[in-house]
């Protein structure tokens, strides 16, 4: 399982994270609020709370995307034995991947709330 199924599942996990992030950026650019959201509304003097709200969600999504590609996947490769490592390194990598995965799970709630409620509260 760890040599066949897990790498396949993590492949889709990684690319889903990337495509979600890219589509979010494209949507923000297409709707004309990308720069305002990325700066959390600071360029407008925080006069448009919707930009600050959606910007927080975008930044949380960005952190989650970076966690997947920079921390979870490299450590999962070690923990699954796809990369040569000793038992201690595998245990440490497994723990690191688990902690970053849990962090992403916790961040997903406020990310979803800020992104969905941005439309609901501000129309």
mmCIF file of N, CA and C in Angstrom:
data_model
loop_
_atom_site.group_PDB
_atom_site.id
_atom_site.type_symbol
_atom_site.label_atom_id
_atom_site.label_comp_id
_atom_site.label_asym_id
_atom_site.label_seq_id
_atom_site.Cartn_x
_atom_site.Cartn_y
_atom_site.Cartn_z
ATOM 1 N N UNK A 1 0.833 -1.196 0.000
ATOM 2 C CA UNK A 1 0.000 0.000 0.000
ATOM 3 C C UNK A 1 0.872 1.253 0.000
ATOM 4 N N UNK A 2 1.909 1.269 0.841
ATOM 5 C CA UNK A 2 2.708 2.485 0.968
ATOM 6 C C UNK A 2 3.548 2.773 -0.274
ATOM 7 N N UNK A 3 3.784 1.762 -1.112
ATOM 8 C CA UNK A 3 4.593 1.979 -2.318
ATOM 9 C C UNK A 3 3.749 2.225 -3.568
ATOM 10 N N UNK A 4 2.450 1.880 -3.531
ATOM 11 C CA UNK A 4 1.629 2.000 -4.734
ATOM 12 C C UNK A 4 0.442 2.943 -4.522
ATOM 13 N N UNK A 5 -0.406 2.636 -3.572
ATOM 14 C CA UNK A 5 -1.646 3.401 -3.385
ATOM 15 C C UNK A 5 -1.390 4.773 -2.777
ATOM 16 N N UNK A 6 -0.583 4.844 -1.717
ATOM 17 C CA UNK A 6 -0.331 6.136 -1.055
ATOM 18 C C UNK A 6 0.323 7.150 -1.985
ATOM 19 N N UNK A 7 1.359 6.783 -2.753
ATOM 20 C CA UNK A 7 1.929 7.781 -3.673
ATOM 21 C C UNK A 7 0.922 8.269 -4.718
ATOM 22 N N UNK A 8 0.070 7.364 -5.188
ATOM 23 C CA UNK A 8 -0.963 7.760 -6.161
ATOM 24 C C UNK A 8 -1.946 8.742 -5.534
ATOM 25 N N UNK A 9 -2.386 8.447 -4.322
ATOM 26 C CA UNK A 9 -3.319 9.335 -3.627
ATOM 27 C C UNK A 9 -2.664 10.687 -3.353
ATOM 28 N N UNK A 10 -1.401 10.673 -2.937
ATOM 29 C CA UNK A 10 -0.699 11.927 -2.657
ATOM 30 C C UNK A 10 -0.415 12.713 -3.931
ATOM 31 N N UNK A 11 -0.276 12.016 -5.056
ATOM 32 C CA UNK A 11 -0.123 12.699 -6.335
ATOM 33 C C UNK A 11 -1.344 13.580 -6.602
ATOM 34 N N UNK A 12 -2.534 13.001 -6.475
ATOM 35 C CA UNK A 12 -3.760 13.754 -6.713
ATOM 36 C C UNK A 12 -3.956 14.829 -5.653
ATOM 37 N N UNK A 13 -3.559 14.561 -4.434
ATOM 38 C CA UNK A 13 -3.652 15.532 -3.346
ATOM 39 C C UNK A 13 -2.820 16.770 -3.666
ATOM 40 N N UNK A 14 -1.583 16.553 -4.100
ATOM 41 C CA UNK A 14 -0.688 17.666 -4.435
ATOM 42 C C UNK A 14 -1.228 18.498 -5.587
ATOM 43 N N UNK A 15 -1.615 17.819 -6.666
ATOM 44 C CA UNK A 15 -2.053 18.542 -7.849
ATOM 45 C C UNK A 15 -3.408 19.196 -7.643
ATOM 46 N N UNK A 16 -4.237 18.646 -6.790
ATOM 47 C CA UNK A 16 -5.505 19.296 -6.451
ATOM 48 C C UNK A 16 -5.236 20.592 -5.688
ATOM 49 N N UNK A 17 -4.238 20.566 -4.801
ATOM 50 C CA UNK A 17 -3.876 21.779 -4.069
ATOM 51 C C UNK A 17 -3.387 22.858 -5.029
ATOM 52 N N UNK A 18 -2.555 22.475 -5.979
ATOM 53 C CA UNK A 18 -2.043 23.440 -6.946
ATOM 54 C C UNK A 18 -3.159 23.984 -7.826
ATOM 55 N N UNK A 19 -4.000 23.103 -8.367
ATOM 56 C CA UNK A 19 -5.052 23.584 -9.267
ATOM 57 C C UNK A 19 -6.068 24.450 -8.534
ATOM 58 N N UNK A 20 -6.366 24.135 -7.282
ATOM 59 C CA UNK A 20 -7.281 24.966 -6.492
ATOM 60 C C UNK A 20 -6.699 26.356 -6.301
ATOM 61 N N UNK A 21 -5.416 26.430 -5.965
ATOM 62 C CA UNK A 21 -4.762 27.714 -5.752
ATOM 63 C C UNK A 21 -4.733 28.524 -7.060
ATOM 64 N N UNK A 22 -4.350 27.878 -8.158
ATOM 65 C CA UNK A 22 -4.274 28.573 -9.446
ATOM 66 C C UNK A 22 -5.655 29.077 -9.870
ATOM 67 N N UNK A 23 -6.674 28.247 -9.738
ATOM 68 C CA UNK A 23 -8.024 28.670 -10.121
ATOM 69 C C UNK A 23 -8.519 29.821 -9.237
ATOM 70 N N UNK A 24 -8.159 29.815 -7.964
ATOM 71 C CA UNK A 24 -8.523 30.917 -7.077
ATOM 72 C C UNK A 24 -7.875 32.219 -7.506
ATOM 73 N N UNK A 25 -6.608 32.150 -7.900
ATOM 74 C CA UNK A 25 -5.911 33.350 -8.378
ATOM 75 C C UNK A 25 -6.547 33.839 -9.679
ATOM 76 N N UNK A 26 -6.837 32.922 -10.583
ATOM 77 C CA UNK A 26 -7.473 33.300 -11.846
ATOM 78 C C UNK A 26 -8.834 33.950 -11.592
ATOM 79 N N UNK A 27 -9.610 33.377 -10.687
ATOM 80 C CA UNK A 27 -10.921 33.942 -10.362
ATOM 81 C C UNK A 27 -10.790 35.344 -9.779
ATOM 82 N N UNK A 28 -9.837 35.538 -8.873
ATOM 83 C CA UNK A 28 -9.649 36.863 -8.270
ATOM 84 C C UNK A 28 -9.206 37.886 -9.311
ATOM 85 N N UNK A 29 -8.335 37.480 -10.222
ATOM 86 C CA UNK A 29 -7.904 38.394 -11.290
ATOM 87 C C UNK A 29 -9.082 38.705 -12.208
ATOM 88 N N UNK A 30 -9.829 37.664 -12.578
ATOM 89 C CA UNK A 30 -10.965 37.835 -13.478
ATOM 90 C C UNK A 30 -12.039 38.745 -12.879
ATOM 91 N N UNK A 31 -12.240 38.654 -11.586
ATOM 92 C CA UNK A 31 -13.253 39.492 -10.932
ATOM 93 C C UNK A 31 -12.711 40.862 -10.529
ATOM 94 N N UNK A 32 -11.417 41.079 -10.691
ATOM 95 C CA UNK A 32 -10.844 42.398 -10.494
ATOM 96 C C UNK A 32 -10.491 42.765 -9.065
ATOM 97 N N UNK A 33 -10.279 41.788 -8.195
ATOM 98 C CA UNK A 33 -9.924 42.133 -6.820
ATOM 99 C C UNK A 33 -8.653 41.438 -6.331
ATOM 100 N N UNK A 34 -7.844 40.936 -7.240
ATOM 101 C CA UNK A 34 -6.658 40.191 -6.831
ATOM 102 C C UNK A 34 -5.701 41.032 -5.989
ATOM 103 N N UNK A 35 -5.287 42.166 -6.501
ATOM 104 C CA UNK A 35 -4.314 43.002 -5.776
ATOM 105 C C UNK A 35 -4.900 43.491 -4.457
ATOM 106 N N UNK A 36 -6.148 43.889 -4.475
ATOM 107 C CA UNK A 36 -6.803 44.374 -3.259
ATOM 108 C C UNK A 36 -6.879 43.264 -2.203
ATOM 109 N N UNK A 37 -7.177 42.053 -2.641
ATOM 110 C CA UNK A 37 -7.290 40.934 -1.695
ATOM 111 C C UNK A 37 -5.928 40.516 -1.165
ATOM 112 N N UNK A 38 -4.932 40.456 -2.043
ATOM 113 C CA UNK A 38 -3.591 40.043 -1.607
ATOM 114 C C UNK A 38 -3.032 41.028 -0.587
ATOM 115 N N UNK A 39 -3.347 42.298 -0.752
ATOM 116 C CA UNK A 39 -2.866 43.305 0.202
ATOM 117 C C UNK A 39 -3.830 43.483 1.378
ATOM 118 N N UNK A 40 -4.863 42.632 1.421
ATOM 119 C CA UNK A 40 -5.870 42.651 2.490
ATOM 120 C C UNK A 40 -6.612 43.989 2.575
ATOM 121 N N UNK A 41 -6.664 44.699 1.464
ATOM 122 C CA UNK A 41 -7.379 45.964 1.419
ATOM 123 C C UNK A 41 -6.552 47.162 1.859
ATOM 124 N N UNK A 42 -5.269 46.952 2.121
ATOM 125 C CA UNK A 42 -4.416 48.045 2.608
ATOM 126 C C UNK A 42 -4.240 49.147 1.573
ATOM 127 N N UNK A 43 -4.221 48.789 0.290
ATOM 128 C CA UNK A 43 -4.051 49.807 -0.754
ATOM 129 C C UNK A 43 -5.245 50.747 -0.841
ATOM 130 N N UNK A 44 -6.382 50.300 -0.338
ATOM 131 C CA UNK A 44 -7.593 51.114 -0.345
ATOM 132 C C UNK A 44 -7.856 51.739 1.014
ATOM 133 N N UNK A 45 -6.899 51.614 1.913
ATOM 134 C CA UNK A 45 -7.086 52.141 3.260
ATOM 135 C C UNK A 45 -8.098 51.338 4.063
ATOM 136 N N UNK A 46 -8.228 50.059 3.727
ATOM 137 C CA UNK A 46 -9.156 49.147 4.416
ATOM 138 C C UNK A 46 -10.606 49.637 4.361
ATOM 139 N N UNK A 47 -10.945 50.311 3.269
ATOM 140 C CA UNK A 47 -12.299 50.856 3.103
ATOM 141 C C UNK A 47 -13.301 49.826 2.580
ATOM 142 N N UNK A 48 -12.785 48.731 1.988
ATOM 143 C CA UNK A 48 -13.665 47.688 1.444
ATOM 144 C C UNK A 48 -13.421 46.411 2.251
ATOM 145 N N UNK A 49 -14.244 46.156 3.253
ATOM 146 C CA UNK A 49 -13.999 44.998 4.117
ATOM 147 C C UNK A 49 -14.064 43.664 3.382
ATOM 148 N N UNK A 50 -14.791 43.586 2.276
ATOM 149 C CA UNK A 50 -14.857 42.338 1.511
ATOM 150 C C UNK A 50 -13.475 41.941 0.998
ATOM 151 N N UNK A 51 -12.670 42.909 0.598
ATOM 152 C CA UNK A 51 -11.331 42.601 0.107
ATOM 153 C C UNK A 51 -10.447 42.074 1.232
ATOM 154 N N UNK A 52 -10.582 42.637 2.403
ATOM 155 C CA UNK A 52 -9.825 42.127 3.542
ATOM 156 C C UNK A 52 -10.264 40.713 3.899
ATOM 157 N N UNK A 53 -11.555 40.494 3.867
ATOM 158 C CA UNK A 53 -12.124 39.194 4.244
ATOM 159 C C UNK A 53 -11.687 38.097 3.269
ATOM 160 N N UNK A 54 -11.862 38.339 1.971
ATOM 161 C CA UNK A 54 -11.476 37.338 0.979
ATOM 162 C C UNK A 54 -9.961 37.196 0.942
ATOM 163 N N UNK A 55 -9.245 38.279 1.223
ATOM 164 C CA UNK A 55 -7.781 38.225 1.258
ATOM 165 C C UNK A 55 -7.261 37.305 2.349
ATOM 166 N N UNK A 56 -7.905 37.324 3.506
ATOM 167 C CA UNK A 56 -7.506 36.404 4.583
ATOM 168 C C UNK A 56 -7.694 34.965 4.111
ATOM 169 N N UNK A 57 -8.799 34.688 3.457
ATOM 170 C CA UNK A 57 -9.038 33.344 2.930
ATOM 171 C C UNK A 57 -8.004 32.954 1.884
ATOM 172 N N UNK A 58 -7.644 33.898 1.025
ATOM 173 C CA UNK A 58 -6.645 33.617 -0.006
ATOM 174 C C UNK A 58 -5.283 33.336 0.615
ATOM 175 N N UNK A 59 -4.918 34.098 1.630
ATOM 176 C CA UNK A 59 -3.632 33.856 2.288
ATOM 177 C C UNK A 59 -3.620 32.528 3.036
ATOM 178 N N UNK A 60 -4.740 32.172 3.670
ATOM 179 C CA UNK A 60 -4.816 30.865 4.330
ATOM 180 C C UNK A 60 -4.688 29.747 3.300
ATOM 181 N N UNK A 61 -5.343 29.896 2.162
ATOM 182 C CA UNK A 61 -5.224 28.910 1.089
ATOM 183 C C UNK A 61 -3.804 28.815 0.554
ATOM 184 N N UNK A 62 -3.119 29.946 0.486
ATOM 185 C CA UNK A 62 -1.731 29.955 0.029
ATOM 186 C C UNK A 62 -0.833 29.225 1.014
ATOM 187 N N UNK A 63 -1.021 29.477 2.295
ATOM 188 C CA UNK A 63 -0.241 28.773 3.322
ATOM 189 C C UNK A 63 -0.494 27.268 3.234
ATOM 190 N N UNK A 64 -1.748 26.886 3.037
ATOM 191 C CA UNK A 64 -2.085 25.466 2.931
ATOM 192 C C UNK A 64 -1.436 24.842 1.690
ATOM 193 N N UNK A 65 -1.443 25.544 0.583
ATOM 194 C CA UNK A 65 -0.806 25.072 -0.647
ATOM 195 C C UNK A 65 0.697 24.875 -0.430
ATOM 196 N N UNK A 66 1.335 25.839 0.195
ATOM 197 C CA UNK A 66 2.768 25.735 0.481
ATOM 198 C C UNK A 66 3.041 24.574 1.428
ATOM 199 N N UNK A 67 2.197 24.389 2.422
ATOM 200 C CA UNK A 67 2.366 23.248 3.334
ATOM 201 C C UNK A 67 2.374 21.929 2.576
ATOM 202 N N UNK A 68 1.462 21.775 1.625
ATOM 203 C CA UNK A 68 1.375 20.522 0.871
ATOM 204 C C UNK A 68 2.643 20.280 0.071
ATOM 205 N N UNK A 69 3.088 21.276 -0.664
ATOM 206 C CA UNK A 69 4.219 21.079 -1.573
ATOM 207 C C UNK A 69 5.576 21.143 -0.882
ATOM 208 N N UNK A 70 5.728 21.976 0.125
ATOM 209 C CA UNK A 70 7.048 22.170 0.737
ATOM 210 C C UNK A 70 7.286 21.309 1.972
ATOM 211 N N UNK A 71 6.226 20.872 2.635
ATOM 212 C CA UNK A 71 6.421 20.146 3.888
ATOM 213 C C UNK A 71 5.786 18.752 3.895
ATOM 214 N N UNK A 72 4.534 18.653 3.496
ATOM 215 C CA UNK A 72 3.845 17.366 3.595
ATOM 216 C C UNK A 72 4.423 16.362 2.600
ATOM 217 N N UNK A 73 4.458 16.711 1.320
ATOM 218 C CA UNK A 73 4.915 15.757 0.313
ATOM 219 C C UNK A 73 6.370 15.334 0.506
ATOM 220 N N UNK A 74 7.329 16.240 0.707
ATOM 221 C CA UNK A 74 8.708 15.780 0.904
ATOM 222 C C UNK A 74 8.852 14.850 2.119
ATOM 223 N N UNK A 75 8.134 15.136 3.182
ATOM 224 C CA UNK A 75 8.215 14.283 4.367
ATOM 225 C C UNK A 75 7.471 12.966 4.174
ATOM 226 N N UNK A 76 6.374 12.983 3.419
ATOM 227 C CA UNK A 76 5.665 11.746 3.127
ATOM 228 C C UNK A 76 6.525 10.806 2.288
ATOM 229 N N UNK A 77 7.288 11.349 1.358
ATOM 230 C CA UNK A 77 8.174 10.502 0.552
ATOM 231 C C UNK A 77 9.152 9.751 1.440
ATOM 232 N N UNK A 78 9.677 10.425 2.442
ATOM 233 C CA UNK A 78 10.610 9.782 3.368
ATOM 234 C C UNK A 78 9.887 8.765 4.227
ATOM 235 N N UNK A 79 8.746 9.162 4.781
ATOM 236 C CA UNK A 79 7.996 8.275 5.674
ATOM 237 C C UNK A 79 7.501 7.018 4.957
ATOM 238 N N UNK A 80 7.150 7.131 3.691
ATOM 239 C CA UNK A 80 6.665 5.986 2.925
ATOM 240 C C UNK A 80 7.782 5.115 2.366
ATOM 241 N N UNK A 81 9.017 5.566 2.527
ATOM 242 C CA UNK A 81 10.143 4.790 2.022
ATOM 243 C C UNK A 81 10.416 4.985 0.544
ATOM 244 N N UNK A 82 9.846 6.025 -0.051
ATOM 245 C CA UNK A 82 10.119 6.319 -1.455
ATOM 246 C C UNK A 82 11.489 6.957 -1.617
ATOM 247 N N UNK A 83 11.995 7.516 -0.525
ATOM 248 C CA UNK A 83 13.331 8.094 -0.470
ATOM 249 C C UNK A 83 14.079 7.328 0.614
ATOM 250 N N UNK A 84 15.302 6.935 0.332
ATOM 251 C CA UNK A 84 16.089 6.177 1.304
ATOM 252 C C UNK A 84 16.341 7.011 2.558
ATOM 253 N N UNK A 85 16.056 6.410 3.702
ATOM 254 C CA UNK A 85 16.298 7.066 4.991
ATOM 255 C C UNK A 85 16.301 5.994 6.073
ATOM 256 N N UNK A 86 16.951 6.310 7.190
ATOM 257 C CA UNK A 86 16.955 5.353 8.299
ATOM 258 C C UNK A 86 15.638 5.440 9.075
ATOM 259 N N UNK A 87 15.456 4.553 10.017
ATOM 260 C CA UNK A 87 14.194 4.461 10.766
ATOM 261 C C UNK A 87 13.887 5.745 11.526
ATOM 262 N N UNK A 88 14.917 6.369 12.110
ATOM 263 C CA UNK A 88 14.686 7.619 12.851
ATOM 264 C C UNK A 88 14.221 8.740 11.930
ATOM 265 N N UNK A 89 14.832 8.834 10.760
ATOM 266 C CA UNK A 89 14.442 9.872 9.804
ATOM 267 C C UNK A 89 13.019 9.633 9.309
ATOM 268 N N UNK A 90 12.655 8.368 9.092
ATOM 269 C CA UNK A 90 11.292 8.050 8.657
ATOM 270 C C UNK A 90 10.272 8.434 9.721
ATOM 271 N N UNK A 91 10.590 8.138 10.979
ATOM 272 C CA UNK A 91 9.674 8.485 12.070
ATOM 273 C C UNK A 91 9.522 10.000 12.188
ATOM 274 N N UNK A 92 10.649 10.715 12.096
ATOM 275 C CA UNK A 92 10.606 12.179 12.191
ATOM 276 C C UNK A 92 9.830 12.772 11.014
ATOM 277 N N UNK A 93 10.065 12.249 9.814
ATOM 278 C CA UNK A 93 9.365 12.744 8.626
ATOM 279 C C UNK A 93 7.865 12.460 8.718
ATOM 280 N N UNK A 94 7.511 11.287 9.216
ATOM 281 C CA UNK A 94 6.095 10.954 9.376
ATOM 282 C C UNK A 94 5.406 11.893 10.341
ATOM 283 N N UNK A 95 6.087 12.214 11.431
ATOM 284 C CA UNK A 95 5.513 13.135 12.415
ATOM 285 C C UNK A 95 5.376 14.542 11.825
ATOM 286 N N UNK A 96 6.392 14.996 11.117
ATOM 287 C CA UNK A 96 6.345 16.324 10.498
ATOM 288 C C UNK A 96 5.203 16.403 9.491
ATOM 289 N N UNK A 97 5.069 15.398 8.632
ATOM 290 C CA UNK A 97 3.985 15.384 7.645
ATOM 291 C C UNK A 97 2.631 15.389 8.343
ATOM 292 N N UNK A 98 2.517 14.617 9.422
ATOM 293 C CA UNK A 98 1.252 14.562 10.160
ATOM 294 C C UNK A 98 0.910 15.913 10.774
ATOM 295 N N UNK A 99 1.892 16.586 11.359
ATOM 296 C CA UNK A 99 1.637 17.892 11.978
ATOM 297 C C UNK A 99 1.214 18.941 10.943
ATOM 298 N N UNK A 100 1.878 18.955 9.794
ATOM 299 C CA UNK A 100 1.496 19.913 8.758
ATOM 300 C C UNK A 100 0.138 19.565 8.160
ATOM 301 N N UNK A 101 -0.173 18.275 8.054
ATOM 302 C CA UNK A 101 -1.503 17.878 7.572
ATOM 303 C C UNK A 101 -2.581 18.324 8.548
ATOM 304 N N UNK A 102 -2.323 18.161 9.818
ATOM 305 C CA UNK A 102 -3.293 18.620 10.824
ATOM 306 C C UNK A 102 -3.438 20.132 10.802
ATOM 307 N N UNK A 103 -2.330 20.818 10.595
ATOM 308 C CA UNK A 103 -2.382 22.274 10.482
ATOM 309 C C UNK A 103 -3.279 22.672 9.315
ATOM 310 N N UNK A 104 -3.112 21.999 8.175
ATOM 311 C CA UNK A 104 -3.968 22.295 7.025
ATOM 312 C C UNK A 104 -5.431 22.018 7.326
ATOM 313 N N UNK A 105 -5.698 20.950 8.055
ATOM 314 C CA UNK A 105 -7.086 20.651 8.419
ATOM 315 C C UNK A 105 -7.670 21.778 9.255
ATOM 316 N N UNK A 106 -6.897 22.265 10.215
ATOM 317 C CA UNK A 106 -7.381 23.362 11.065
ATOM 318 C C UNK A 106 -7.529 24.667 10.287
ATOM 319 N N UNK A 107 -6.632 24.921 9.359
ATOM 320 C CA UNK A 107 -6.715 26.151 8.568
ATOM 321 C C UNK A 107 -7.859 26.116 7.565
ATOM 322 N N UNK A 108 -8.287 24.919 7.184
ATOM 323 C CA UNK A 108 -9.339 24.823 6.167
ATOM 324 C C UNK A 108 -10.658 25.421 6.643
ATOM 325 N N UNK A 109 -10.941 25.337 7.928
ATOM 326 C CA UNK A 109 -12.206 25.872 8.438
ATOM 327 C C UNK A 109 -12.265 27.392 8.301
ATOM 328 N N UNK A 110 -11.290 28.139 8.851
ATOM 329 C CA UNK A 110 -11.376 29.600 8.666
ATOM 330 C C UNK A 110 -11.211 30.014 7.209
ATOM 331 N N UNK A 111 -10.450 29.254 6.417
ATOM 332 C CA UNK A 111 -10.319 29.587 5.009
ATOM 333 C C UNK A 111 -11.670 29.486 4.299
ATOM 334 N N UNK A 112 -12.361 28.395 4.522
ATOM 335 C CA UNK A 112 -13.670 28.224 3.894
ATOM 336 C C UNK A 112 -14.680 29.263 4.383
ATOM 337 N N UNK A 113 -14.629 29.567 5.660
ATOM 338 C CA UNK A 113 -15.556 30.562 6.215
ATOM 339 C C UNK A 113 -15.315 31.933 5.590
ATOM 340 N N UNK A 114 -14.055 32.366 5.534
ATOM 341 C CA UNK A 114 -13.785 33.699 4.986
ATOM 342 C C UNK A 114 -14.122 33.772 3.508
ATOM 343 N N UNK A 115 -13.861 32.713 2.779
ATOM 344 C CA UNK A 115 -14.141 32.751 1.340
ATOM 345 C C UNK A 115 -15.634 32.679 1.042
ATOM 346 N N UNK A 116 -16.357 31.829 1.727
ATOM 347 C CA UNK A 116 -17.788 31.722 1.449
ATOM 348 C C UNK A 116 -18.557 32.883 2.045
ATOM 349 N N UNK A 117 -18.216 33.293 3.229
ATOM 350 C CA UNK A 117 -18.948 34.384 3.881
ATOM 351 C C UNK A 117 -18.640 35.731 3.249
ATOM 352 N N UNK A 118 -17.532 35.827 2.549
ATOM 353 C CA UNK A 118 -17.232 37.062 1.827
ATOM 354 C C UNK A 118 -18.333 37.348 0.815
ATOM 355 N N UNK A 119 -18.817 36.300 0.165
ATOM 356 C CA UNK A 119 -19.913 36.450 -0.789
ATOM 357 C C UNK A 119 -21.257 36.651 -0.069
ATOM 358 N N UNK A 120 -21.435 35.950 1.043
ATOM 359 C CA UNK A 120 -22.716 35.988 1.751
ATOM 360 C C UNK A 120 -22.912 37.325 2.478
ATOM 361 N N UNK A 121 -21.907 37.746 3.193
ATOM 362 C CA UNK A 121 -22.034 38.980 3.993
ATOM 363 C C UNK A 121 -22.063 40.224 3.103
ATOM 364 N N UNK A 122 -21.161 40.259 2.129
ATOM 365 C CA UNK A 122 -20.990 41.483 1.340
ATOM 366 C C UNK A 122 -21.673 41.429 -0.012
ATOM 367 N N UNK A 123 -22.229 40.286 -0.387
ATOM 368 C CA UNK A 123 -22.951 40.174 -1.663
ATOM 369 C C UNK A 123 -22.046 40.134 -2.779
#
